[in-house]
XYZ file of C-alpha atoms in Angstrom:
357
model
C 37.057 -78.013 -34.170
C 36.644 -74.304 -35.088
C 35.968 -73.187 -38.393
C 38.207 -70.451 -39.810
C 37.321 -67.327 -40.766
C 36.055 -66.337 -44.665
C 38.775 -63.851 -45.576
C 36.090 -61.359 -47.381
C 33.346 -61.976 -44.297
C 32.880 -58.816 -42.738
C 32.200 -58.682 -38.943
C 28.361 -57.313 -37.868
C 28.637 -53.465 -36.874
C 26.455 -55.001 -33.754
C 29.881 -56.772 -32.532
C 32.158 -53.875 -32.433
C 32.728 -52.531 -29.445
C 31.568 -48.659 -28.856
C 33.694 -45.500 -29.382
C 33.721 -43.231 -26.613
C 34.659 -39.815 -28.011
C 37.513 -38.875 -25.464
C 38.545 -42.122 -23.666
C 39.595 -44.740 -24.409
C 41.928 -42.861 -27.541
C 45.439 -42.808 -26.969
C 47.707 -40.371 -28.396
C 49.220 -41.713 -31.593
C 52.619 -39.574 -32.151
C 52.880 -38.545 -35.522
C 56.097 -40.376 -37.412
C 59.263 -38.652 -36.354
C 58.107 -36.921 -33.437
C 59.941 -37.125 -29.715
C 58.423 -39.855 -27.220
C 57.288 -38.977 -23.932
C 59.022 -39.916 -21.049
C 58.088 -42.508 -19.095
C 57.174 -40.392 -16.092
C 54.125 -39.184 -18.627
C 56.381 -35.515 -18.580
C 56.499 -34.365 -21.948
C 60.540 -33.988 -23.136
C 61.459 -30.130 -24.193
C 61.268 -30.143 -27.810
C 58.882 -33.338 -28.016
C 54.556 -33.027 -29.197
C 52.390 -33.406 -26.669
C 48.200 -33.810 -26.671
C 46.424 -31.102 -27.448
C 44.103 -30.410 -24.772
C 40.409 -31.630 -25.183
C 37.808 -28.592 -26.395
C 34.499 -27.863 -25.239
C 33.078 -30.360 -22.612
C 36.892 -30.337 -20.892
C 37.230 -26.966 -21.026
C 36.689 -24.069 -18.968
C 32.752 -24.059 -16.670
C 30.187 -22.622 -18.150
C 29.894 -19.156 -17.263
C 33.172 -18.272 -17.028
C 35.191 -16.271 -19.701
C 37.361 -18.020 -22.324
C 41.251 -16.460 -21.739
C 40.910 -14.737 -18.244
C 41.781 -15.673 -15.036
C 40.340 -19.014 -13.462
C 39.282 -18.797 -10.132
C 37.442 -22.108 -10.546
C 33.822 -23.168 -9.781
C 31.630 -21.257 -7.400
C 31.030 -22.980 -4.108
C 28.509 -25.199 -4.113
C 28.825 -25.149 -8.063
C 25.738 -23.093 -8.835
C 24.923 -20.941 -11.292
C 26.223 -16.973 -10.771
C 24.236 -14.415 -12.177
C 26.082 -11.705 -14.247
C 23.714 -8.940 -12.552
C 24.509 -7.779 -8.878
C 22.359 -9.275 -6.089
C 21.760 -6.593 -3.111
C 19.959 -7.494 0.195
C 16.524 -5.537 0.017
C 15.118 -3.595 2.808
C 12.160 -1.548 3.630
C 13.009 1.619 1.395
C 12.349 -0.340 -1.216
C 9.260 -1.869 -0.775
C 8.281 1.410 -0.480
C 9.206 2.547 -3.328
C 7.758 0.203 -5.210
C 4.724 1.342 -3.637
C 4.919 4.675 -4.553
C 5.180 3.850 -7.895
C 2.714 1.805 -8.490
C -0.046 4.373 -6.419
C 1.116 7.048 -8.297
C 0.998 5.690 -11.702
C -2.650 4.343 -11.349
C -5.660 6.202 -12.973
C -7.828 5.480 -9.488
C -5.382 7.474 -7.352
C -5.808 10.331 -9.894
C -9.490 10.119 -9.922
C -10.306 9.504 -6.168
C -7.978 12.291 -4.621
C -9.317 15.000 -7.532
C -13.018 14.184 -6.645
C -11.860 14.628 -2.867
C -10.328 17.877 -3.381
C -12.665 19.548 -5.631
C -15.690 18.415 -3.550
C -14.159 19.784 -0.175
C -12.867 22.969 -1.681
C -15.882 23.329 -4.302
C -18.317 22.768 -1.431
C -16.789 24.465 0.585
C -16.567 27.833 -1.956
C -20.471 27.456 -2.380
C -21.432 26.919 1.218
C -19.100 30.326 2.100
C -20.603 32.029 -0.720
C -24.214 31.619 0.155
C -23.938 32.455 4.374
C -21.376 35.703 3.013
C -24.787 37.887 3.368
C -25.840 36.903 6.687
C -25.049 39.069 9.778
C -24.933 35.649 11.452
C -25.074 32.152 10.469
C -25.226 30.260 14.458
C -21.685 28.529 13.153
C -17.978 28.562 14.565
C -16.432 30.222 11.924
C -14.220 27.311 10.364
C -17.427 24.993 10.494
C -19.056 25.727 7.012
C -15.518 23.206 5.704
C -17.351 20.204 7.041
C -20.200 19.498 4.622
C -17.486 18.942 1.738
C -15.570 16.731 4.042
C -18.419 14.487 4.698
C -18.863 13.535 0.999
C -14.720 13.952 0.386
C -14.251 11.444 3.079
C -15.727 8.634 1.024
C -13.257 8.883 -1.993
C -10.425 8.342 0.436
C -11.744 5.633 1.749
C -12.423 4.161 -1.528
C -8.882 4.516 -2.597
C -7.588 3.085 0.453
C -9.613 -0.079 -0.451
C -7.956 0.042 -4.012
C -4.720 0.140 -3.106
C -5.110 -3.637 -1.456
C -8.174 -5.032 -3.824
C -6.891 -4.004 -7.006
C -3.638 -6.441 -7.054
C -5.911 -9.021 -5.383
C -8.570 -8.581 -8.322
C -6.053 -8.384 -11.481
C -3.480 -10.730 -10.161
C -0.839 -8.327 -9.511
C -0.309 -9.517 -5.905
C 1.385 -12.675 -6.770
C 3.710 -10.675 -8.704
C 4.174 -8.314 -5.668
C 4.801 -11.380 -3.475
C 7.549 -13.218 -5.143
C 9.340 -10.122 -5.396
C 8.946 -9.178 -1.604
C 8.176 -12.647 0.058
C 7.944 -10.988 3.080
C 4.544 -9.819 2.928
C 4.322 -7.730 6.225
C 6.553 -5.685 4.901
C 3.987 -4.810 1.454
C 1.266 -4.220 3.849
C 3.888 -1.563 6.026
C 4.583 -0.506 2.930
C 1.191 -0.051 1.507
C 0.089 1.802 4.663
C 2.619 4.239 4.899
C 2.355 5.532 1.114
C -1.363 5.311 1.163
C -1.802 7.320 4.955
C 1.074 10.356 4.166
C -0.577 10.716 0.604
C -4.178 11.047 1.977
C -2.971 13.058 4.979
C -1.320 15.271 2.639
C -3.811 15.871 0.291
C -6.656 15.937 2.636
C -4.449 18.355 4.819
C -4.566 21.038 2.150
C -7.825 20.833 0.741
C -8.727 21.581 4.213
C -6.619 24.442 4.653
C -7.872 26.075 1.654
C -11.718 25.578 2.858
C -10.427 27.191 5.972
C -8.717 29.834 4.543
C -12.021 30.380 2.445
C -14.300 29.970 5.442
C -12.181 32.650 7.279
C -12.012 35.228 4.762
C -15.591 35.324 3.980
C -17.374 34.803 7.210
C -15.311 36.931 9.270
C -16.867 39.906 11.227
C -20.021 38.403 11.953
C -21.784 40.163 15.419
C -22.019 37.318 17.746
C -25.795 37.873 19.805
C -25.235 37.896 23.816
C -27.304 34.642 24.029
C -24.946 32.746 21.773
C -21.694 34.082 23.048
C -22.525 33.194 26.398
C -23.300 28.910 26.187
C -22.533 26.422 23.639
C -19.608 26.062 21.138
C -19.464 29.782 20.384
C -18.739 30.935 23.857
C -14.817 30.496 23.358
C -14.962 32.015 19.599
C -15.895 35.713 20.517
C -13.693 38.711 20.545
C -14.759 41.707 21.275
C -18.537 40.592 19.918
C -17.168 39.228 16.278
C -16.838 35.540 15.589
C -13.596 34.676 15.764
C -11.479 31.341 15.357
C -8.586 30.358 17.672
C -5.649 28.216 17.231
C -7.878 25.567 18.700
C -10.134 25.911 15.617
C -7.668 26.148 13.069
C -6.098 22.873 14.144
C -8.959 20.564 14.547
C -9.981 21.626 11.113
C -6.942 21.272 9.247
C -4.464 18.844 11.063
C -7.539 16.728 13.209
C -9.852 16.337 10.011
C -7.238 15.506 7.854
C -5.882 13.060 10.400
C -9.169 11.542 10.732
C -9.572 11.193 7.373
C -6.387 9.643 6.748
C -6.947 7.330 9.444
C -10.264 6.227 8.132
C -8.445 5.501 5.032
C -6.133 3.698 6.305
C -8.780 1.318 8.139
C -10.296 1.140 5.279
C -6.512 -0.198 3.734
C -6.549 -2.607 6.221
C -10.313 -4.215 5.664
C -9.598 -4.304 2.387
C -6.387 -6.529 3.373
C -8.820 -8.767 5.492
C -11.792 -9.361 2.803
C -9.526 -8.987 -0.601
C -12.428 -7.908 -2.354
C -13.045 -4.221 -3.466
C -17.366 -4.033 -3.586
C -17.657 -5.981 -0.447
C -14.984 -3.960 1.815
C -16.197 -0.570 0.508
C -19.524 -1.365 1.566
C -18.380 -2.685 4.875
C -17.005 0.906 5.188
C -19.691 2.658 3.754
C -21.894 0.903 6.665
C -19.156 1.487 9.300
C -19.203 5.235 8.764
C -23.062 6.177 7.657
C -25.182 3.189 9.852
C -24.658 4.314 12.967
C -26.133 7.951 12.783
C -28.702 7.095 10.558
C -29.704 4.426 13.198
C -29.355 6.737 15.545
C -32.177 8.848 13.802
C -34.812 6.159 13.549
C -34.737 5.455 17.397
C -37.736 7.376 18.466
C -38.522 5.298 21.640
C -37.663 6.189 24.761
C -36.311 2.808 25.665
C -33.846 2.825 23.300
C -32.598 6.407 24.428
C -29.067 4.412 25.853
C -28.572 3.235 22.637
C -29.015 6.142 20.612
C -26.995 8.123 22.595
C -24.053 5.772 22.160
C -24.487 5.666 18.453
C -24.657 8.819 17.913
C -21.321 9.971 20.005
C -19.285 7.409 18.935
C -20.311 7.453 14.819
C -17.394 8.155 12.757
C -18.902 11.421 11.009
C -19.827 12.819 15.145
C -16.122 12.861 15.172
C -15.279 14.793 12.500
C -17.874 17.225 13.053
C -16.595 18.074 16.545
C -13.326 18.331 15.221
C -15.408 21.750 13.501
C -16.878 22.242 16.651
C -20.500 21.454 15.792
C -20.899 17.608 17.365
C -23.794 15.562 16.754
C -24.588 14.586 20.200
C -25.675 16.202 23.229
C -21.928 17.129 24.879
C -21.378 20.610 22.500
C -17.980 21.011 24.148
C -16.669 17.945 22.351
C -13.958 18.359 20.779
C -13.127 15.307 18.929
C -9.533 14.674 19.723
C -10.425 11.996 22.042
C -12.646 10.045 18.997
C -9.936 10.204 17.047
C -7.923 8.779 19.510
C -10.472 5.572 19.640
C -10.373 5.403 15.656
C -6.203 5.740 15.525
C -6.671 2.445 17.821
C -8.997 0.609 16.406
C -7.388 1.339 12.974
C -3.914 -0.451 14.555
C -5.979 -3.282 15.944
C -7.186 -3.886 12.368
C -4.075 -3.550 10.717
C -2.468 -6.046 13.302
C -5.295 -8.538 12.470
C -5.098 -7.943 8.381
C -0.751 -8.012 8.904
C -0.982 -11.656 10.806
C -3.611 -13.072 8.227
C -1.407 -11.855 5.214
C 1.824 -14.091 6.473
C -0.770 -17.304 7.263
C -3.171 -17.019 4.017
C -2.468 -18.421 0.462
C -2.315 -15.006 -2.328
């Protein structure tokens, strides 16, 4: 026997059964209005629903009250800002930006050129008086490349280290994910810049050189053997085409290229002290242990040292080498450094795609 119902109990909100906010509502036609048909078309002249706002309306992303071409495929999100399929040019421009914009590049490559052209003033200024100074006539340009040489390659360390050191790399990474192409990039910007630069602080030592030390009386002893026997005319010190483009073009290319090895240790250590003295040691140990070898048993060794040292290479590019050939002329060490520099880069380019930034 069921009990009836207290006509003022009120049933417990817990029993009522939950409002959805869009189904479950059927349209209630207001009093007077037309009935739909039975084929749910709405009659001409008759209300129908208004069409649910917000969550039923049109995706998000796309403009209220123009056209609807529907969802993207795959129904992702479309970015309002044009996409464009990167390539090369602009990794190096990126580059570009960021060497140019540094305070280091600014500071390395103004030492560089005012120690190779300041040196190189000096040097011309004080052998001006001599009737003759035992030099080809271009050669007085080296001893401001020798120091020069070292802010290059400390620049070409920088432009690797430095991201590595602040951070910036991981930046440079997820914008290029393909990291060969940074280090391509790197080593282009960084190798034309130093090339450049180093190309016409040379040319104005040589120019220097040339103007002051010209019409120096060459002794018949000295015009006859050693590296002055091809740079007489007409018993003045002369210097050819030869000399002119081993010290402008071959040291600046040398230069560059030591750079650019530099670049790519840099790459393999990530660490701006340690690869800087790894290239400090690489370009200054081997003739200074060359120097120390006094005994004859070691005679082999020194010899070898001593022709293959980075800074014999750049003086025969002057024509004044270090070791006992003095007809070198230092195009075929700078062939052994432009491979060795590739052979490095190759290493440092297939260790960038396998290590974690």
């Amino acid at each position: 026997m069921t009990t009836p119902n207290h006509p003022h109990q009120q049933p417990h909100p817990a029993q009522q059964p939950p409002q959805q906010p869009y189904q479950g509502r059927e349209f209630q036609p207001q009093p007077g209005a037309a009935q739909p048909s039975p084929g749910g078309a709405a009659v001409a002249g008759t209300a129908t629903a208004p069409p649910p706002q917000g969550v039923q309306g049109a995706p998000y992303g796309q403009p209220q009250g123009g056209p609807q071409s529907g969802p993207p495929p795959g129904g992702g999100y479309v970015s309002p800002i044009p996409v464009t399929r990167t390539h090369l040019g602009h990794a190096i421009v990126s580059e570009w930006t960021k060497i140019r914009s540094v305070r280091s590049t600014v500071w390395t490559l103004g030492v560089m050129f005012a120690l190779v052209v300041g040196i190189g003033l000096l040097t011309a200024s004080l052998l001006s008086g001599n009737e003759f100074v035992g030099l080809p006539l271009l050669a007085p340009g080296l001893f401001g490349l020798m120091l020069g040489q070292i802010c290059v390659i400390t620049l070409g360390v920088l432009v690797v280290t430095s991201e590595y050191g602040t951070g910036m790399i991981r930046t440079t990474m997820t914008a290029c994910p393909r990291r060969g192409r940074v280090l391509i990039a790197k080593s282009l910007i960084f190798f034309v810049l130093a090339f450049v630069m180093t190309t016409a602080a040379c040319s104005i030592t040589a120019l220097i050189n040339s103007t002051m030390l010209s019409g120096q009386k060459v002794p018949p002893y000295a015009a006859k053997a050693g590296p002055l026997k091809d740079s007489v005319e007409n018993g003045e010190l002369v210097a050819t085409s030869s000399h002119w483009l081993g010290a402008t073009v071959g040291a600046a290319l040398y230069v560059a290229l030591l750079g650019l090895l530099a670049l790519a240790v840099g790459a393999l250590l990530r660490h701006s002290a340690g690869a800087i003295t790894t290239m400090l040691g690489l370009v200054l140990l081997p003739l200074v242990l060359s120097l120390f070898m006094f005994a004859e048993k070691l005679k082999d060794v020194r010899e070898v040292l001593m022709e293959y040292s980075p800074l014999n290479g750049l003086a025969s590019l002057y024509r004044i080498p270090m070791s006992e050939d003095q007809t070198a002329t230092g195009w075929p060490l700078l062939g052994i450094l432009a491979i060795a520099t590739a052979v490095t880069l190759t290493l440092a380019f297939v260790l960038l795609n396998r290590r974690d930034v």
